[in-house]
Amino acid sequence: MDVVKDLCLTPGLYGSEVVLMDTDEESLGSVKSMADTYAQAVGARIRFLKTTRLAEALKGADFVIDTALAGGHYEQEAVRDAGEKHGYYRGVEAVEFNMVSDYYTTFGAYHQLSLFRSLARAMEDYCPNAWLIDVANPECEAGTLLTRKSKVKVVGYCHGYKHYKDACGVLGLDVGEVDFQVAGFNHNIWLTRFEHDGRDAYPVLDEWIRRKAERHWSTHTPSDEFDIQMSRAAVDMYQLYGLFPIGDTVRGGSWKYHYDLKTKKHWYGKFGGPDSEIGFSRYLKRLRKRTDTVLALAGAPKSALLSEIPPVKSKEDIAPLIDSMVNGERRRFVLDVRNDGLIAGLPDDVAVEAPVWVDRKGIHREKIDRIPPRLFKLALVPRLVRLEFAMEAFLEGGRSVLLELLFRDPRTKSDEQANRVLDEILNLPFNRDVKKHYG
Amino acid sequence: MDVVKDLCLTPGLYGSEVVLMDTDEESLGSVKSMADTYAQAVGARIRFLKTTRLAEALKGADFVIDTALAGGHYEQEAVRDAGEKHGYYRGVEAVEFNMVSDYYTTFGAYHQLSLFRSLARAMEDYCPNAWLIDVANPECEAGTLLTRKSKVKVVGYCHGYKHYKDACGVLGLDVGEVDFQVAGFNHNIWLTRFEHDGRDAYPVLDEWIRRKAERHWSTHTPSDEFDIQMSRAAVDMYQLYGLFPIGDTVRGGSWKYHYDLKTKKHWYGKFGGPDSEIGFSRYLKRLRKRTDTVLALAGAPKSALLSEIPPVKSKEDIAPLIDSMVNGERRRFVLDVRNDGLIAGLPDDVAVEAPVWVDRKGIHREKIDRIPPRLFKLALVPRLVRLEFAMEAFLEGGRSVLLELLFRDPRTKSDEQANRVLDEILNLPFNRDVKKHYG
């Protein structure tokens, strides 16, 4: 609903038609009725339409926003359970630099990656000039897949980078006076520029680490499981790689932070971060509650709707991004785009995340200030390896690539264990086609 | 002694002076006396000199051959034992794509890499135009280190690639009619061309795998622990990566082949390959015996020397390589050289292994036929990551890089275990300076 609301609050987009598409007719109907009510309530000249058919949604579109999770969290959790059954704490997808619970790149990602691919193919047929704005995970894999296998214009958007503001808050820096730049892969981004009032602010961070961090860790109670920007893990990663990790990046890192719940709590605070069994179930519960609350508003009077979803722009960048592309107001966004030399040394045809400037002419890169060699070699290239495994598995199939990933997983003790967990996952009822793909 | 013998049997090099250098005066004396006797016996006009001082050996040299192992196998085995004490089967250096027992790149490599660096520095002073021919491990790390940090001209030489001939033998192909090409990193090379009588011979290999391999594995008794070119592991790697692995490459691969002795025996035959506890102790024993036998020949009459070391050129390429460089006979060698685009997609400043043509003008590359994308992404880039860890650890120091390697090791179960094994290694009596370096 945030996107719907933001569109309604962006006069530059008035006159647009927004086609809502979902295969679930009931929830589609609810969202449509709320969107209509909302538009009317705030006087937005946006026409909402609905359809369960992709082709209908795409015909003539200028922008396509993808927020889908094929199979939903239910399937993700089933894949995780299958992994835990065979000794893989938090599931087989919990691996180095990708320790993020709703970011399946291989074992549980076939349907999601297939969805990206069919969406892009349908766009090539029905709206070949439209922009695809992907906010669905895994964004790094999605962007890379479509960069390689489709002609559609695609950008990824993830709000995680905004957590640099948490750092400003704790360090006592006014966000408005801070100039920042991040770069890397989605969920693996690093603060390549951090200036306050025109001067490098890294020394402020260093000073905080030296004098205040220990006290912070021993007294601070995380506001929720995502409150980890200033955690021990973030500082440890900074000390190892040389730049401060931002947002979801902090959830990743290597096994050092993730061996078990006790380890996670040490590095991320009392919830063990968003990806521990505590953190992620809190997240899923909140997500369900929010969905229920919003859906319950369908048919509610305007006043109730406005009180639950106040007519104030959200902090999400999707409506402003479209606004900039359509109306030309030049704005800076952090997006996932084709690399093409933006991060030197990485292949051109991978999706990297970095700030770009957007106007009517499209997307304009800015030069990345600095990627320390150690960060490049010890964090970005290993993440690239994982990405390439995911691409290879999805595009070429073959059981051996998935097994090979397991052989490189610290929790695999034997060939048998690797084969058992893979069979368990491939035999899940919803994975019949996946099993066929991997053989 | 093979190099000494080959030099004596290469008339093109007659008139040369060869300075033998060793810090062990006794064994140096023995080798010198044997070399003199040998030269006299075969009528070679080569003058052998000896010294324990590096500077003296280098002054005015045209070629420098490095065969040293700092600390010897004794220190390597002590590092391995320290690892096994904390749950690291075959030591902490046994990791993906580098499962080679005398190929320490990080935990046990500080003295060896230091030796390479000081040798190169001394060469810059005493013989800046000489070629360094490195046959000491780890060659990939040595070549890369010197490529990045020294001005001396360096090539690495490893005879492992010659095992492609074993494949020809088993497949019934006349080696003389086979055209081959290998490429990759040292101990991670792949058969990029395999032609018999002008036609692709991969189908012959495929046919053998389909019809004869199982029988071979169930009936063939390895002649020694290095007889693994046609093992299950080699075929499995071929099936996964798309090219046949050659020589020491087969010893590597991922944990799938290396979990324990039983696993190693399955993939490599009854000795479990050269890197199992059986295979490597056989190798060390043989090495000791050979050294004892050769050293015992010091002072023996010519006839005894010639009977133990018959005057027939060995299969090693070092003397022919120098001969080609000096006298210009154009020959093809497989060497480790600076990449500079030879394998597209890898950094320029890493040492890669590939065939090159050598004449008086130097080293000339040939185009590599094909590196399948999967091989590049799933085998070469992961090996590159390991190389970069080694460079980072050696050049920048810092305990955290070594620990980070351990966190990515399947055998590490906790932060404590990683710290314990690292302390154990750094506290070895011969590692005082290493401990200081890593802090």
PDB file of N, CA, C and O in Angstrom, chain B residues 387-419:
ATOM      1  N   LEU B 387      43.907 -17.101  -3.533  1.00  0.00           N
ATOM      2  CA  LEU B 387      45.173 -16.420  -3.840  1.00  0.00           C
ATOM      3  C   LEU B 387      45.177 -15.021  -3.239  1.00  0.00           C
ATOM      4  O   LEU B 387      46.171 -14.597  -2.619  1.00  0.00           O
ATOM      5  N   GLU B 388      44.078 -14.308  -3.383  1.00  0.00           N
ATOM      6  CA  GLU B 388      44.031 -12.937  -2.875  1.00  0.00           C
ATOM      7  C   GLU B 388      44.065 -12.911  -1.349  1.00  0.00           C
ATOM      8  O   GLU B 388      44.651 -12.011  -0.747  1.00  0.00           O
ATOM      9  N   PHE B 389      43.453 -13.899  -0.728  1.00  0.00           N
ATOM     10  CA  PHE B 389      43.570 -14.016   0.733  1.00  0.00           C
ATOM     11  C   PHE B 389      45.036 -14.191   1.126  1.00  0.00           C
ATOM     12  O   PHE B 389      45.519 -13.581   2.074  1.00  0.00           O
ATOM     13  N   ALA B 390      45.731 -15.045   0.393  1.00  0.00           N
ATOM     14  CA  ALA B 390      47.134 -15.308   0.707  1.00  0.00           C
ATOM     15  C   ALA B 390      47.968 -14.043   0.546  1.00  0.00           C
ATOM     16  O   ALA B 390      48.808 -13.725   1.394  1.00  0.00           O
ATOM     17  N   MET B 391      47.724 -13.303  -0.547  1.00  0.00           N
ATOM     18  CA  MET B 391      48.478 -12.072  -0.781  1.00  0.00           C
ATOM     19  C   MET B 391      48.180 -11.051   0.314  1.00  0.00           C
ATOM     20  O   MET B 391      49.066 -10.392   0.841  1.00  0.00           O
ATOM     21  N   GLU B 392      46.893 -10.928   0.634  1.00  0.00           N
ATOM     22  CA  GLU B 392      46.474  -9.953   1.638  1.00  0.00           C
ATOM     23  C   GLU B 392      47.095 -10.288   2.992  1.00  0.00           C
ATOM     24  O   GLU B 392      47.600  -9.412   3.699  1.00  0.00           O
ATOM     25  N   ALA B 393      47.061 -11.575   3.352  1.00  0.00           N
ATOM     26  CA  ALA B 393      47.616 -11.991   4.640  1.00  0.00           C
ATOM     27  C   ALA B 393      49.112 -11.698   4.683  1.00  0.00           C
ATOM     28  O   ALA B 393      49.622 -11.106   5.639  1.00  0.00           O
ATOM     29  N   PHE B 394      49.818 -12.072   3.643  1.00  0.00           N
ATOM     30  CA  PHE B 394      51.266 -11.910   3.658  1.00  0.00           C
ATOM     31  C   PHE B 394      51.666 -10.437   3.574  1.00  0.00           C
ATOM     32  O   PHE B 394      52.557  -9.983   4.299  1.00  0.00           O
ATOM     33  N   LEU B 395      51.011  -9.683   2.717  1.00  0.00           N
ATOM     34  CA  LEU B 395      51.453  -8.297   2.488  1.00  0.00           C
ATOM     35  C   LEU B 395      50.928  -7.329   3.540  1.00  0.00           C
ATOM     36  O   LEU B 395      51.604  -6.369   3.890  1.00  0.00           O
ATOM     37  N   GLU B 396      49.737  -7.592   4.051  1.00  0.00           N
ATOM     38  CA  GLU B 396      49.136  -6.629   4.973  1.00  0.00           C
ATOM     39  C   GLU B 396      49.145  -7.100   6.420  1.00  0.00           C
ATOM     40  O   GLU B 396      48.945  -6.309   7.331  1.00  0.00           O
ATOM     41  N   GLY B 397      49.346  -8.411   6.605  1.00  0.00           N
ATOM     42  CA  GLY B 397      49.350  -8.922   7.971  1.00  0.00           C
ATOM     43  C   GLY B 397      47.956  -8.877   8.577  1.00  0.00           C
ATOM     44  O   GLY B 397      46.959  -8.765   7.879  1.00  0.00           O
ATOM     45  N   GLY B 398      47.894  -8.960   9.900  1.00  0.00           N
ATOM     46  CA  GLY B 398      46.599  -8.875  10.559  1.00  0.00           C
ATOM     47  C   GLY B 398      46.006 -10.249  10.752  1.00  0.00           C
ATOM     48  O   GLY B 398      45.786 -11.001   9.804  1.00  0.00           O
ATOM     49  N   ARG B 399      45.762 -10.544  12.016  1.00  0.00           N
ATOM     50  CA  ARG B 399      45.188 -11.815  12.411  1.00  0.00           C
ATOM     51  C   ARG B 399      43.825 -12.069  11.772  1.00  0.00           C
ATOM     52  O   ARG B 399      43.453 -13.207  11.489  1.00  0.00           O
ATOM     53  N   SER B 400      43.073 -10.989  11.540  1.00  0.00           N
ATOM     54  CA  SER B 400      41.682 -11.155  11.106  1.00  0.00           C
ATOM     55  C   SER B 400      41.565 -11.809   9.724  1.00  0.00           C
ATOM     56  O   SER B 400      40.582 -12.494   9.451  1.00  0.00           O
ATOM     57  N   VAL B 401      42.553 -11.594   8.867  1.00  0.00           N
ATOM     58  CA  VAL B 401      42.462 -12.217   7.539  1.00  0.00           C
ATOM     59  C   VAL B 401      42.607 -13.732   7.661  1.00  0.00           C
ATOM     60  O   VAL B 401      41.875 -14.498   7.036  1.00  0.00           O
ATOM     61  N   LEU B 402      43.553 -14.164   8.510  1.00  0.00           N
ATOM     62  CA  LEU B 402      43.715 -15.609   8.706  1.00  0.00           C
ATOM     63  C   LEU B 402      42.464 -16.201   9.361  1.00  0.00           C
ATOM     64  O   LEU B 402      42.004 -17.281   8.980  1.00  0.00           O
ATOM     65  N   LEU B 403      41.930 -15.492  10.340  1.00  0.00           N
ATOM     66  CA  LEU B 403      40.720 -16.000  10.994  1.00  0.00           C
ATOM     67  C   LEU B 403      39.579 -16.098   9.983  1.00  0.00           C
ATOM     68  O   LEU B 403      38.824 -17.066   9.978  1.00  0.00           O
ATOM     69  N   GLU B 404      39.471 -15.092   9.142  1.00  0.00           N
ATOM     70  CA  GLU B 404      38.392 -15.083   8.159  1.00  0.00           C
ATOM     71  C   GLU B 404      38.485 -16.295   7.228  1.00  0.00           C
ATOM     72  O   GLU B 404      37.474 -16.883   6.849  1.00  0.00           O
ATOM     73  N   LEU B 405      39.714 -16.687   6.888  1.00  0.00           N
ATOM     74  CA  LEU B 405      39.892 -17.911   6.096  1.00  0.00           C
ATOM     75  C   LEU B 405      39.340 -19.100   6.855  1.00  0.00           C
ATOM     76  O   LEU B 405      38.704 -19.983   6.282  1.00  0.00           O
ATOM     77  N   LEU B 406      39.604 -19.131   8.156  1.00  0.00           N
ATOM     78  CA  LEU B 406      39.117 -20.251   8.960  1.00  0.00           C
ATOM     79  C   LEU B 406      37.594 -20.251   9.061  1.00  0.00           C
ATOM     80  O   LEU B 406      36.968 -21.308   9.046  1.00  0.00           O
ATOM     81  N   PHE B 407      36.989 -19.068   9.140  1.00  0.00           N
ATOM     82  CA  PHE B 407      35.521 -19.018   9.222  1.00  0.00           C
ATOM     83  C   PHE B 407      34.890 -19.552   7.944  1.00  0.00           C
ATOM     84  O   PHE B 407      33.739 -19.943   7.930  1.00  0.00           O
ATOM     85  N   ARG B 408      35.641 -19.522   6.869  1.00  0.00           N
ATOM     86  CA  ARG B 408      35.100 -20.034   5.603  1.00  0.00           C
ATOM     87  C   ARG B 408      35.501 -21.492   5.372  1.00  0.00           C
ATOM     88  O   ARG B 408      35.306 -22.029   4.290  1.00  0.00           O
ATOM     89  N   ASP B 409      36.084 -22.099   6.383  1.00  0.00           N
ATOM     90  CA  ASP B 409      36.546 -23.485   6.283  1.00  0.00           C
ATOM     91  C   ASP B 409      35.474 -24.404   6.866  1.00  0.00           C
ATOM     92  O   ASP B 409      35.013 -24.182   7.984  1.00  0.00           O
ATOM     93  N   PRO B 410      35.092 -25.409   6.095  1.00  0.00           N
ATOM     94  CA  PRO B 410      34.024 -26.304   6.555  1.00  0.00           C
ATOM     95  C   PRO B 410      34.282 -26.955   7.901  1.00  0.00           C
ATOM     96  O   PRO B 410      33.372 -27.456   8.519  1.00  0.00           O
ATOM     97  N   ARG B 411      35.530 -26.964   8.344  1.00  0.00           N
ATOM     98  CA  ARG B 411      35.808 -27.676   9.584  1.00  0.00           C
ATOM     99  C   ARG B 411      35.747 -26.784  10.810  1.00  0.00           C
ATOM    100  O   ARG B 411      35.825 -27.266  11.930  1.00  0.00           O
ATOM    101  N   THR B 412      35.597 -25.511  10.608  1.00  0.00           N
ATOM    102  CA  THR B 412      35.503 -24.594  11.745  1.00  0.00           C
ATOM    103  C   THR B 412      34.069 -24.581  12.271  1.00  0.00           C
ATOM    104  O   THR B 412      33.135 -24.384  11.507  1.00  0.00           O
ATOM    105  N   LYS B 413      33.948 -24.829  13.572  1.00  0.00           N
ATOM    106  CA  LYS B 413      32.607 -24.884  14.163  1.00  0.00           C
ATOM    107  C   LYS B 413      32.330 -23.679  15.035  1.00  0.00           C
ATOM    108  O   LYS B 413      31.207 -23.452  15.451  1.00  0.00           O
ATOM    109  N   SER B 414      33.348 -22.939  15.394  1.00  0.00           N
ATOM    110  CA  SER B 414      33.141 -21.808  16.290  1.00  0.00           C
ATOM    111  C   SER B 414      34.324 -20.852  16.213  1.00  0.00           C
ATOM    112  O   SER B 414      35.412 -21.214  15.770  1.00  0.00           O
ATOM    113  N   ASP B 415      34.054 -19.643  16.654  1.00  0.00           N
ATOM    114  CA  ASP B 415      35.049 -18.600  16.793  1.00  0.00           C
ATOM    115  C   ASP B 415      36.219 -19.097  17.664  1.00  0.00           C
ATOM    116  O   ASP B 415      37.397 -18.912  17.324  1.00  0.00           O
ATOM    117  N   GLU B 416      35.875 -19.769  18.760  1.00  0.00           N
ATOM    118  CA  GLU B 416      36.902 -20.243  19.697  1.00  0.00           C
ATOM    119  C   GLU B 416      37.859 -21.218  19.004  1.00  0.00           C
ATOM    120  O   GLU B 416      39.077 -21.138  19.159  1.00  0.00           O
ATOM    121  N   GLN B 417      37.283 -22.162  18.264  1.00  0.00           N
ATOM    122  CA  GLN B 417      38.115 -23.155  17.586  1.00  0.00           C
ATOM    123  C   GLN B 417      39.083 -22.464  16.618  1.00  0.00           C
ATOM    124  O   GLN B 417      40.276 -22.792  16.579  1.00  0.00           O
ATOM    125  N   ALA B 418      38.573 -21.494  15.892  1.00  0.00           N
ATOM    126  CA  ALA B 418      39.414 -20.772  14.927  1.00  0.00           C
ATOM    127  C   ALA B 418      40.556 -20.065  15.656  1.00  0.00           C
ATOM    128  O   ALA B 418      41.714 -20.125  15.230  1.00  0.00           O
ATOM    129  N   ASN B 419      40.231 -19.415  16.739  1.00  0.00           N
ATOM    130  CA  ASN B 419      41.277 -18.712  17.488  1.00  0.00           C
ATOM    131  C   ASN B 419      42.275 -19.677  18.111  1.00  0.00           C
ATOM    132  O   ASN B 419      43.477 -19.394  18.149  1.00  0.00           O
TER     133      ASN B 419
END
